[in-house]
CSV table of C-alpha atoms and ligand atoms in Angstrom, one decimal:
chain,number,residue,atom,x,y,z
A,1,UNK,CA,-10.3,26.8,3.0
A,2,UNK,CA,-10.8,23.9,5.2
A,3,UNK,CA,-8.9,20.6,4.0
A,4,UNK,CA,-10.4,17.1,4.6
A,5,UNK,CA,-7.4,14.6,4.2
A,6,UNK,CA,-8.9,11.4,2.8
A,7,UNK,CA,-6.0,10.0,0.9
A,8,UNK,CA,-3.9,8.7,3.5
A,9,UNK,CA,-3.1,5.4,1.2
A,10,UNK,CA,-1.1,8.4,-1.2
A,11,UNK,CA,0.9,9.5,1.4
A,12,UNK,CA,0.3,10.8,5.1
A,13,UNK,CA,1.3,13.7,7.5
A,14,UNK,CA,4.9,13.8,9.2
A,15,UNK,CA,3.9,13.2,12.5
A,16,UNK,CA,5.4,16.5,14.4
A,17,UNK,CA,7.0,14.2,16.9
A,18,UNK,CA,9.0,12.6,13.5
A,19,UNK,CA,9.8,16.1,12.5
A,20,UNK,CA,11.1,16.9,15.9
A,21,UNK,CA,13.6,14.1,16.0
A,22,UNK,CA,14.9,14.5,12.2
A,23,UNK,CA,15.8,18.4,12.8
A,24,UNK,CA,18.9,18.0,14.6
A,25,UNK,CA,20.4,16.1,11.9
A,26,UNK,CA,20.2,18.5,9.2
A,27,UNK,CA,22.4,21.2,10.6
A,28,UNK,CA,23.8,19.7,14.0
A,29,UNK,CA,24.9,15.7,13.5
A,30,UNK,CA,25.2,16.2,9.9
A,31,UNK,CA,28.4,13.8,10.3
A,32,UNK,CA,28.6,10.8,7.8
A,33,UNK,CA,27.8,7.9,9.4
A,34,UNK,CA,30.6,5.7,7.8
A,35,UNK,CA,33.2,8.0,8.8
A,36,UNK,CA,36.2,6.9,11.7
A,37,UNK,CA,35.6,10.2,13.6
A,38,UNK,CA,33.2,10.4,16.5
A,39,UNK,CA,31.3,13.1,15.0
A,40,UNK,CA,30.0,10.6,12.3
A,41,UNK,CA,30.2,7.2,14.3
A,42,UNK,CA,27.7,8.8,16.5
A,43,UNK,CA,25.0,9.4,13.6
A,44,UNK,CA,25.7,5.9,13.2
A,45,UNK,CA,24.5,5.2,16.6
A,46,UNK,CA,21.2,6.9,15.6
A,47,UNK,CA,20.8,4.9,13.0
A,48,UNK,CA,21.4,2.0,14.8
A,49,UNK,CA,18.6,2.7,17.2
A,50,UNK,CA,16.3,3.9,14.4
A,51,UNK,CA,17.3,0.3,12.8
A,52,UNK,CA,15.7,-1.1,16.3
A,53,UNK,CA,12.8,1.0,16.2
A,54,UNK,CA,12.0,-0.8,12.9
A,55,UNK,CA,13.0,-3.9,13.7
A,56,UNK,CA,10.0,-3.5,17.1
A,57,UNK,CA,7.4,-2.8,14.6
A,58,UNK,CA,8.3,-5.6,12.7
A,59,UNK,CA,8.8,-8.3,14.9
A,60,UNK,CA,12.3,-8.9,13.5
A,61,UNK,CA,15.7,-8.7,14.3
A,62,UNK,CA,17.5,-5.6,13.9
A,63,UNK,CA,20.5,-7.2,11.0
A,64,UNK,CA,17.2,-8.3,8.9
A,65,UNK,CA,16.1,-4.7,8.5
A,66,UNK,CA,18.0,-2.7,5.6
A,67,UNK,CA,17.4,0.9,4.7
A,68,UNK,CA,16.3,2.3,1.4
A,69,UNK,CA,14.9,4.8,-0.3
A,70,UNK,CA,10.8,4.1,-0.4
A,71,UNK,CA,8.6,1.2,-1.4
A,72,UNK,CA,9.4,1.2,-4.9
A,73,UNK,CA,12.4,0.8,-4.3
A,74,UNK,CA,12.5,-2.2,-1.7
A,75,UNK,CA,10.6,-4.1,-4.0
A,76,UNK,CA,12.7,-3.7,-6.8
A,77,UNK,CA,15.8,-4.8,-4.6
A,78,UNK,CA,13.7,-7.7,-3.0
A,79,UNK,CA,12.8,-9.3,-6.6
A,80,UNK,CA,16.0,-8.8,-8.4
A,81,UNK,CA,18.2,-9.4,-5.1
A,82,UNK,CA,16.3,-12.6,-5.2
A,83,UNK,CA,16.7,-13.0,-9.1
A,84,UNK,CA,20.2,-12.2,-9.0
A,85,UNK,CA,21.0,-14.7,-6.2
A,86,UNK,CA,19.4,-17.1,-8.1
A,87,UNK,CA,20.1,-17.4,-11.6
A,88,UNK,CA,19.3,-20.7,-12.2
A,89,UNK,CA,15.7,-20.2,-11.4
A,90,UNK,CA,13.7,-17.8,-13.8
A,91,UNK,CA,10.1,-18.2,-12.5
A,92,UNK,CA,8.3,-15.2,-10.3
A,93,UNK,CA,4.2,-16.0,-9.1
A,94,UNK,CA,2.9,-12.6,-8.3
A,95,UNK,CA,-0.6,-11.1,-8.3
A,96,UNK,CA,-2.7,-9.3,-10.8
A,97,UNK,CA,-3.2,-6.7,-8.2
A,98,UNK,CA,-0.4,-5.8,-6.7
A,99,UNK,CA,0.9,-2.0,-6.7
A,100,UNK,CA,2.9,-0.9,-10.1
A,101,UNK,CA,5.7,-0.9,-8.2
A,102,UNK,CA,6.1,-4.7,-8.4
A,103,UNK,CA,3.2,-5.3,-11.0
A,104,UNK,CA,5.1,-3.1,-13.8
A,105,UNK,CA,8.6,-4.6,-12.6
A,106,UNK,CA,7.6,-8.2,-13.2
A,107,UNK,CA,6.1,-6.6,-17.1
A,108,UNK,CA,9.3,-5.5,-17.1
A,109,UNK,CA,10.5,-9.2,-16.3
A,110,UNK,CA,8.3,-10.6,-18.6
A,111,UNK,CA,9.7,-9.3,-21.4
A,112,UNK,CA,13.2,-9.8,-20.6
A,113,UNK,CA,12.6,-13.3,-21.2
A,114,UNK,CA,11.7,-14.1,-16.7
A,115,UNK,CA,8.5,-16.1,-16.6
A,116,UNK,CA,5.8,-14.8,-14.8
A,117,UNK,CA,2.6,-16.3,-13.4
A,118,UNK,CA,-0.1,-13.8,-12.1
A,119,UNK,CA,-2.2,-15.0,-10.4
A,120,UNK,CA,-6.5,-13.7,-10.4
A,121,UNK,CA,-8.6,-12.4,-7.2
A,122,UNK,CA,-12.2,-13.2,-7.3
A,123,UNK,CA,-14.7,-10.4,-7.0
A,124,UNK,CA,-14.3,-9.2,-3.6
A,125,UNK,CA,-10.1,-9.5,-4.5
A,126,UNK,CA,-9.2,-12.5,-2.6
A,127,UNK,CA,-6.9,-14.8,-4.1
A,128,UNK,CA,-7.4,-18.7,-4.9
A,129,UNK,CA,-4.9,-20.7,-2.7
A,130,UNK,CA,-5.3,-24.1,-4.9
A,131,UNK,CA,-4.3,-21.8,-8.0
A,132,UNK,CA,-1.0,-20.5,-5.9
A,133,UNK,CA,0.1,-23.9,-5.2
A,134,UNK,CA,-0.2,-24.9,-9.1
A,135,UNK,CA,1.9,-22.0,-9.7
A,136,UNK,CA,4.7,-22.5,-7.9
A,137,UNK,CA,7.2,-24.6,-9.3
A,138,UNK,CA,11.2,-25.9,-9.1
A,139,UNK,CA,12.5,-22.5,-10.9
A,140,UNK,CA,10.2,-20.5,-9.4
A,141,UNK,CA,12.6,-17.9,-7.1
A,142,UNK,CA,10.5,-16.0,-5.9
A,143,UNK,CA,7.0,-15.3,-5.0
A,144,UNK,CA,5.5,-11.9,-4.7
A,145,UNK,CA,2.3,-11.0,-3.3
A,146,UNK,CA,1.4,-7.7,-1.3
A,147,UNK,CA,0.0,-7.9,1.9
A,148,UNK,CA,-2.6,-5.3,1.8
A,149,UNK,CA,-4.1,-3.6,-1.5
A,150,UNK,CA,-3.5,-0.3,-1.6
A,151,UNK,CA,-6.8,1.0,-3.6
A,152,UNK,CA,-9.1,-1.8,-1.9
A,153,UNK,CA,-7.4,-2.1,1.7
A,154,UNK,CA,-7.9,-6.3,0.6
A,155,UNK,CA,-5.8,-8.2,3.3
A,156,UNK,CA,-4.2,-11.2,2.1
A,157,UNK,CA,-3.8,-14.8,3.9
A,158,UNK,CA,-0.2,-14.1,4.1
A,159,UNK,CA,0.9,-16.4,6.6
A,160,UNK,CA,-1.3,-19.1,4.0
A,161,UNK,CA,0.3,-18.0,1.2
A,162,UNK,CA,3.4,-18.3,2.9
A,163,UNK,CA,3.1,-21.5,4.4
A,164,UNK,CA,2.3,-22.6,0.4
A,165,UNK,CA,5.7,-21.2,-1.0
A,166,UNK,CA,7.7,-22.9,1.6
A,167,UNK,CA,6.1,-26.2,1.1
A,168,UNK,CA,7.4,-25.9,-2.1
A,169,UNK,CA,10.6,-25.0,-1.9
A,170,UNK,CA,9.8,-21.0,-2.7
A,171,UNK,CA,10.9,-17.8,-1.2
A,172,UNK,CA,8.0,-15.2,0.0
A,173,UNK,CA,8.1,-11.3,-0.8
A,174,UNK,CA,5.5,-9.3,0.0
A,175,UNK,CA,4.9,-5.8,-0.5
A,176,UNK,CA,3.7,-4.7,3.3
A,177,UNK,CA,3.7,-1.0,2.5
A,178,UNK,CA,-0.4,-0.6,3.1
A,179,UNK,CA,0.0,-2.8,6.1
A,180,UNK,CA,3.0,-1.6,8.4
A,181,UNK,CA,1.7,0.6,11.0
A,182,UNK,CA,-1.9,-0.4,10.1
A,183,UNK,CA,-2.3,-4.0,11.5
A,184,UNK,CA,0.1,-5.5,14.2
A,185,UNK,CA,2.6,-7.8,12.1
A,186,UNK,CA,5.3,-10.3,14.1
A,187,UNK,CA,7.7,-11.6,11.5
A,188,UNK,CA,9.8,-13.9,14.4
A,189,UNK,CA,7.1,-16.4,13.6
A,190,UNK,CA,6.3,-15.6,10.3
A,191,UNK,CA,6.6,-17.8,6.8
A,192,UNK,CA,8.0,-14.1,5.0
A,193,UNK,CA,11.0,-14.1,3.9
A,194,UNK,CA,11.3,-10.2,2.6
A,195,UNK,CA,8.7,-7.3,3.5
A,196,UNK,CA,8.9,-4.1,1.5
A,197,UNK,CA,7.7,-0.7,4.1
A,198,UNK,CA,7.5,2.8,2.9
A,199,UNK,CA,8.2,5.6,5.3
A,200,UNK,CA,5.7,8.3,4.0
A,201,UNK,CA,2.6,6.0,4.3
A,202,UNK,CA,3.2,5.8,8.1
A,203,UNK,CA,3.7,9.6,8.8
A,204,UNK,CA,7.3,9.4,8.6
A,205,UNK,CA,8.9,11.6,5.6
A,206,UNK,CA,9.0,10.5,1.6
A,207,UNK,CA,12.0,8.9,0.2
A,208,UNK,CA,13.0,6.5,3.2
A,209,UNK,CA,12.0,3.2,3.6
A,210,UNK,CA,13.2,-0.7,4.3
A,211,UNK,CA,13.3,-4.2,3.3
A,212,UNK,CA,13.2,-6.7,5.9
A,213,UNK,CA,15.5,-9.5,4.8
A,214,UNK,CA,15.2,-12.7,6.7
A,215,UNK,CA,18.5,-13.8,8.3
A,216,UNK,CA,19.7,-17.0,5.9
A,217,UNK,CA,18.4,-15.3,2.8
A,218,UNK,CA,20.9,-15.2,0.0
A,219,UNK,CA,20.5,-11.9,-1.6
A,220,UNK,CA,22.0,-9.8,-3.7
A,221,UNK,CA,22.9,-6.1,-3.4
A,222,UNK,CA,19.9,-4.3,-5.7
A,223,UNK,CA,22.4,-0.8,-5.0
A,224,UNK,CA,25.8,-1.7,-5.8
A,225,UNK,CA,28.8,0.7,-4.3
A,226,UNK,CA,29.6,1.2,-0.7
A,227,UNK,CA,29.5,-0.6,2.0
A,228,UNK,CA,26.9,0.8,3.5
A,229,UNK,CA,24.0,-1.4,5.3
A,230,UNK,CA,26.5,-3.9,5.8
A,231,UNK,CA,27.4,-4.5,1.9
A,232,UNK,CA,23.4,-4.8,1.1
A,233,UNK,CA,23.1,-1.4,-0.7
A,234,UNK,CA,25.6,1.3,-1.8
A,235,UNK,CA,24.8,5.1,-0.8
A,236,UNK,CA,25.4,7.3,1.8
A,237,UNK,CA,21.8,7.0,4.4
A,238,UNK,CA,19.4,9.7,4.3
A,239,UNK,CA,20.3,10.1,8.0
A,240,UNK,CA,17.2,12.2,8.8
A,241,UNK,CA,14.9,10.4,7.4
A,242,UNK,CA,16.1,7.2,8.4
A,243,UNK,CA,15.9,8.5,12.2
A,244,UNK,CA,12.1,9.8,10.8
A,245,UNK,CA,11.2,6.3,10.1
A,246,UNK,CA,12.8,4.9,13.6
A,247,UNK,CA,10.3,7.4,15.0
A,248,UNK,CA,7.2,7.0,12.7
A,249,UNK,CA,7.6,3.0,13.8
A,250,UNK,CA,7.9,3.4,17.6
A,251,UNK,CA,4.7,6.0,17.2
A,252,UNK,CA,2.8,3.6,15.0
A,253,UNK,CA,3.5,0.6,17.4
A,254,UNK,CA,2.2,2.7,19.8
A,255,UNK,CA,-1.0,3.7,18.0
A,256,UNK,CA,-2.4,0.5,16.5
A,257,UNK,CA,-4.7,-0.2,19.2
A,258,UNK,CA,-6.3,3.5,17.8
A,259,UNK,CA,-5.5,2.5,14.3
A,260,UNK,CA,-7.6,-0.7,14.9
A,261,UNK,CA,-10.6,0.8,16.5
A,262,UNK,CA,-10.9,4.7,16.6
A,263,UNK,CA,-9.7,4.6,12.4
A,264,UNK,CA,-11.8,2.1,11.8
A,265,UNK,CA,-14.9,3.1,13.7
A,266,UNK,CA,-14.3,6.3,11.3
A,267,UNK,CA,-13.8,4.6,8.7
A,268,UNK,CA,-17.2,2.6,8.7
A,269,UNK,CA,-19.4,5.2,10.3
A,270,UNK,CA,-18.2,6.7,6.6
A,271,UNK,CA,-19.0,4.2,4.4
A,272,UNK,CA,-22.5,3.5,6.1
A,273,UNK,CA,-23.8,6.7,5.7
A,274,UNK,CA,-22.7,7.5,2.6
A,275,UNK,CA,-24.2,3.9,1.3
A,276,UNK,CA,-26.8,4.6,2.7
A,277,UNK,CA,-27.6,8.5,1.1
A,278,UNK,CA,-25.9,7.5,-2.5
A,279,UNK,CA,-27.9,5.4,-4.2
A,280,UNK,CA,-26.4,2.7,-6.9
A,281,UNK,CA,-22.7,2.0,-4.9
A,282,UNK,CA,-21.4,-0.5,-3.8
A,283,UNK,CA,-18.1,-1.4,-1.8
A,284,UNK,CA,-15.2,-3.1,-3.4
A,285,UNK,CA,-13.4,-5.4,-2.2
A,286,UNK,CA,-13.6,-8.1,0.8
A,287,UNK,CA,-15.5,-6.3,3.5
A,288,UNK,CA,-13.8,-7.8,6.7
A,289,UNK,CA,-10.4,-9.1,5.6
A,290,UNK,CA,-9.7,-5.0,5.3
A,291,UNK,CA,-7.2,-2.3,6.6
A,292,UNK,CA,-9.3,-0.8,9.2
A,293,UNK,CA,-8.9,2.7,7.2
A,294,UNK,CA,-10.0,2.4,3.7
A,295,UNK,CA,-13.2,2.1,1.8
A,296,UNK,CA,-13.3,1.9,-1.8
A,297,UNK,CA,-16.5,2.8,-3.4
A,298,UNK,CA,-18.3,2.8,-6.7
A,299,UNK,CA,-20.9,5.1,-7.8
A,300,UNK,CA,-22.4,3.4,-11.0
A,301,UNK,CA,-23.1,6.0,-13.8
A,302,UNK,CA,-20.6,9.0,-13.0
A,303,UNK,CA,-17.0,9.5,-13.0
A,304,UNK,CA,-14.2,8.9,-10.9
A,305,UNK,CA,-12.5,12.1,-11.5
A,306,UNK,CA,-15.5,13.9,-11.8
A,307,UNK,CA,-16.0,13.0,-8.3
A,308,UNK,CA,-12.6,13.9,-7.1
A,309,UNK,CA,-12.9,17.4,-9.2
A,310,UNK,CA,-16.3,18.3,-6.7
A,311,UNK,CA,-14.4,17.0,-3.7
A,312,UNK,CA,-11.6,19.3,-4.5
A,313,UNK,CA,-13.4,22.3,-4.6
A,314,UNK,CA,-15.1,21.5,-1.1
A,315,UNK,CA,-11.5,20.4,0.1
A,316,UNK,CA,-11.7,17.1,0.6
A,317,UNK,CA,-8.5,15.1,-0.9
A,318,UNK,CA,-9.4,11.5,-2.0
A,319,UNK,CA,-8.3,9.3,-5.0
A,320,UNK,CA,-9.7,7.2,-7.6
A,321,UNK,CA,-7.7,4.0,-7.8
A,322,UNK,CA,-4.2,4.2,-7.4
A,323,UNK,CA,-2.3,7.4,-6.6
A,324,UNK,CA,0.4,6.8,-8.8
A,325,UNK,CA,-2.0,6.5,-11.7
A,326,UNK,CA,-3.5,9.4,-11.3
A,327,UNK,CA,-3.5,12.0,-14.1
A,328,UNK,CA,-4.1,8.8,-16.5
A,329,UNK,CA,-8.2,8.1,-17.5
A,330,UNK,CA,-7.4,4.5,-17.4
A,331,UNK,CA,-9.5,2.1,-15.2
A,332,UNK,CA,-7.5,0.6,-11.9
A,333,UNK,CA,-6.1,-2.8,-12.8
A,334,UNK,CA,-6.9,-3.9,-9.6
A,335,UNK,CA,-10.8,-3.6,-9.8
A,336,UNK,CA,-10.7,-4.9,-13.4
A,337,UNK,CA,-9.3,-7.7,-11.8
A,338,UNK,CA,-11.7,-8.4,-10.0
A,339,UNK,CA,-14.4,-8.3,-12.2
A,340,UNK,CA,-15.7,-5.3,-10.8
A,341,UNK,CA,-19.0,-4.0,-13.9
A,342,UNK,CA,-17.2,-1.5,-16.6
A,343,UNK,CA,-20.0,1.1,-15.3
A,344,UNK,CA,-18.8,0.6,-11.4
A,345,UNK,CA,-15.1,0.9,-12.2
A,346,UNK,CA,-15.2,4.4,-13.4
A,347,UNK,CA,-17.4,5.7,-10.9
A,348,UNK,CA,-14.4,4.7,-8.1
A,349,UNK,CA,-13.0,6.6,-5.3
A,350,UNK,CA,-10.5,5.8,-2.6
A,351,UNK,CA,-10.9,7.4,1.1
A,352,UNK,CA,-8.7,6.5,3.1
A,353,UNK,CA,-8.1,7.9,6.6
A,354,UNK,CA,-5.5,8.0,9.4
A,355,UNK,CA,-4.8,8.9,13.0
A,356,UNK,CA,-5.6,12.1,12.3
A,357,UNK,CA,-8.7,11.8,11.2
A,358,UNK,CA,-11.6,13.2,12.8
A,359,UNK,CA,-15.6,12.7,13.4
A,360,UNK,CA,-15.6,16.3,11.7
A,361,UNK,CA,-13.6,15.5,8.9
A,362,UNK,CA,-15.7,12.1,8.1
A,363,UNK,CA,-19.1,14.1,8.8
A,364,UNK,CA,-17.9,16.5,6.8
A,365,UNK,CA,-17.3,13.9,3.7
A,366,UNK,CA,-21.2,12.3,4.5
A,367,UNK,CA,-22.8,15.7,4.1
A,368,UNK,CA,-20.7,16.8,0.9
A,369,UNK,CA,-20.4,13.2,-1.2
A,370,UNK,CA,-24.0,12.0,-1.6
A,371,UNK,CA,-24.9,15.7,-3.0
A,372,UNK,CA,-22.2,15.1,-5.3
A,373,UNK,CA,-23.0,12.1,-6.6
A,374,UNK,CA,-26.6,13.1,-7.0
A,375,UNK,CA,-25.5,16.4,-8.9
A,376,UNK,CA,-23.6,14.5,-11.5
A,377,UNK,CA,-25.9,11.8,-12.2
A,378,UNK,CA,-28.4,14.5,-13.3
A,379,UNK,CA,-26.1,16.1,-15.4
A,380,UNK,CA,-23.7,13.3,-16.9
A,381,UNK,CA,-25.2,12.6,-20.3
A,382,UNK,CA,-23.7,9.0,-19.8
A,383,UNK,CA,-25.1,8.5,-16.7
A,384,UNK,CA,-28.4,9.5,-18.4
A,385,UNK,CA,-28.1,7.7,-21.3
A,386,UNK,CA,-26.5,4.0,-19.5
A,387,UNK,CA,-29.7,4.3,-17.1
A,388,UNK,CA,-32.4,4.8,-19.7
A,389,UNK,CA,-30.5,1.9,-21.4
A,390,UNK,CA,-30.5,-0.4,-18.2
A,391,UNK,CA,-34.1,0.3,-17.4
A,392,UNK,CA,-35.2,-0.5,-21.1
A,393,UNK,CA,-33.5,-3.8,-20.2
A,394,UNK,CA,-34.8,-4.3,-17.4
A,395,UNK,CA,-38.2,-3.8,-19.3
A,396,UNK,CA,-37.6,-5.9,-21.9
A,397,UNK,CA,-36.3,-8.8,-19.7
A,398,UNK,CA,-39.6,-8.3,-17.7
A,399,UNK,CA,-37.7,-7.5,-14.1
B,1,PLP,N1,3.5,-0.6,-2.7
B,1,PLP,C1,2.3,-0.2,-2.3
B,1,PLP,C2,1.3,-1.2,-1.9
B,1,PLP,C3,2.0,1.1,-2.3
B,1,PLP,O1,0.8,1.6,-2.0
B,1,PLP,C4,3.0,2.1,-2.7
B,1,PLP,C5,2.7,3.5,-2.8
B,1,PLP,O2,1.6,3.9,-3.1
B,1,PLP,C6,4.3,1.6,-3.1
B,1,PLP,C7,4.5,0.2,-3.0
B,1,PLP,C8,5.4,2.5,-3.5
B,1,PLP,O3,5.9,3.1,-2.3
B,1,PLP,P1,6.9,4.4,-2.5
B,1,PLP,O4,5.9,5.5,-2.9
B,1,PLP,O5,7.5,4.6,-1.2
B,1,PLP,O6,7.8,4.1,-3.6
């Protein structure tokens, strides 16, 4: 069966180039790269260069980028490393719509007695700078906001937001995973103070990733053992992948013109049509201030999953809401946040595309999705029954 990759804000391919690179470290330079013997101290070299590689993509210096093991993972080190640096100051500003990995951490905060102020998005998820500023206070240590929503694509006013913390006094996290290899990014000249990237949503392989720590930062080791990533985080590198990443980054850099406008022409030749054949959806989120790949769409009076469960059985992989809350029936935080109608909500999906998407693959999701939509708004009883309720409104009110 043919598959039609739409979930690219899950997780992407390996890029065969990345896979090509990693190999020889499994079975040839398997040496540790903290060992005194050349066999290891060259892996270290690699790591090194792959260290640069990031660094390019980044806009930073190579000693502010340290290795991890994905997103989640980088922002947990980023917050507490901050936290822990900082005791005096118990105070974190984040978003209401930021990924679980940060959102669920600062609950986690919350109620082991850190205050947290999260902060709303209006309807199209963009975030009210007056109400940031308020926010921020003298024992706030750190401010977390993402840079680009992962089940809406939103782009935030980072450098704004950033400008904000520092004026008073703050330090700036954001979660960049949705944004690396998607938008260009140049952290020389840049109001962040840590960045979060996760290797396997910029066809490099899962469990890598890296914080960018700005030189000057006081931080504190999130992983505590070794003295590995120069006494930042215990554990032995995931060599491979690390070198995977270097690779993804160096291919990504190169790509982001194509990422800017072949994805994107994709992306809203996709969401036209299929506005334009499915009746009663809508877009959410902020239409321009985007990541040229995704669309998030409603389709008032069906379901979500029901969706996905058609689009699985003509092959075509996309999401509703967040991956990682998938397998749960409960509504996305993030479009509840932003106000986005109880009706709308459940009717969500995600598609979001890549490189590797083609004019097939998206003209394959316009002929397949409008059908879809039509075919369970016939038969959903709720569908059936919220409409004859709305147009009984409707009547009543006279419209
Ligand atoms: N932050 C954002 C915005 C994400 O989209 C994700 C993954 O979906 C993560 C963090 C978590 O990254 P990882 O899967 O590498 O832990």
């Amino acid at each position: 069966m043919r598959i039609v990759y739409a979930d690219n804000n899950a997780t992407t391919k390996v890029a065969p180039e990345v896979v090509e690179v990693m190999l020889p470290y499994f079975t040839e330079y398997y040496g540790n790269p903290s060992s005194m013997h050349t066999f290891g101290g060259q892996v270290a070299k690699k790591i090194d260069n792959a260290r640069q590689q990031v660094s390019d993509i980044l806009g930073a210096d190579p000693a502010e980028v340290l290795f991890t093991s994905c997103g989640t993972e980088s922002n947990n080190a980023a917050i507490w490393g901050i936290l822990r640096a900082n005791p005096q100051k118990r105070h974190i500003v984040t978003s209401r719509v930021e990924h679980p990995a940060v959102y669920n951490l600062c609950k986690y905060l919350a109620q082991s007695g850190y205050h947290v102020t999260e902060l709303g998005v209006d309807s199209k998820g963009m975030l009210d700078l007056n109400e940031l500023a308020d926010a921020v206070r003298e024992d706030t240590a750190i401010v977390s906001i993402m840079y680009a929503n992962n089940e809406t694509g939103v782009i935030f006013p980072i450098e704004e937001i950033g400008h904000i913390v520092k004026e008073k006094g703050s330090i700036f996290h954001t979660d960049a995973v949705q944004a690396v290899g998607k938008i260009p990014l140049n952290l020389e000249k840049s109001t962040i103070d840590l960045l979060t990237l996760s290797g396997h949503k910029l066809h490099a392989p899962k469990g890598v990733g890296a914080l960018f720590i700005r030189k000057g930062i006081t931080f504190s080791p999130f992983i505590v053992g070794g003295h590995q990533e120069r006494n930042r985080r215990g554990g032995t590198e995931n060599v491979p992948s690390i070198i995977g990443l270097g690779k993804a980054c160096e291919l990504a850099k190169k790509y982001m013109g194509e990422e800017q406008t072949g994805v994107k022409q994709l992306r809203d030749k996709l969401e036209d049509e299929i506005l334009k054949n499915a009746p009663d959806a809508r877009v959410n989120g902020h239409k321009t201030h985007r990541l040229p790949n995704t669309t998030n769409l409603s389709f008032e009076f069906v379901e979500g999953e029901a969706i996905l469960l058609l689009l699985n059985e003509k092959g075509i992989c996309a999401s509703s809401g967040s991956a990682c809350t998938s397998g749960s029936l409960e509504p996305s935080h993030v479009l509840r946040a932003m106000g986005v109608p109880f009706t709308a909500v459940h009717g969500s999906v995600r598609l979001s595309l890549s490189r590797y998407s083609t004019m097939e693959d998206v003209d394959f999701i316009i002929e397949h999705l409008p059908p879809i939509i039509r075919r369970l708004r016939e038969i959903s009883p709720y569908g059936r029954e919220t409409r004859v309720k709305e147009q009984s409104t409707r009547i009543q009110a006279g419209a």
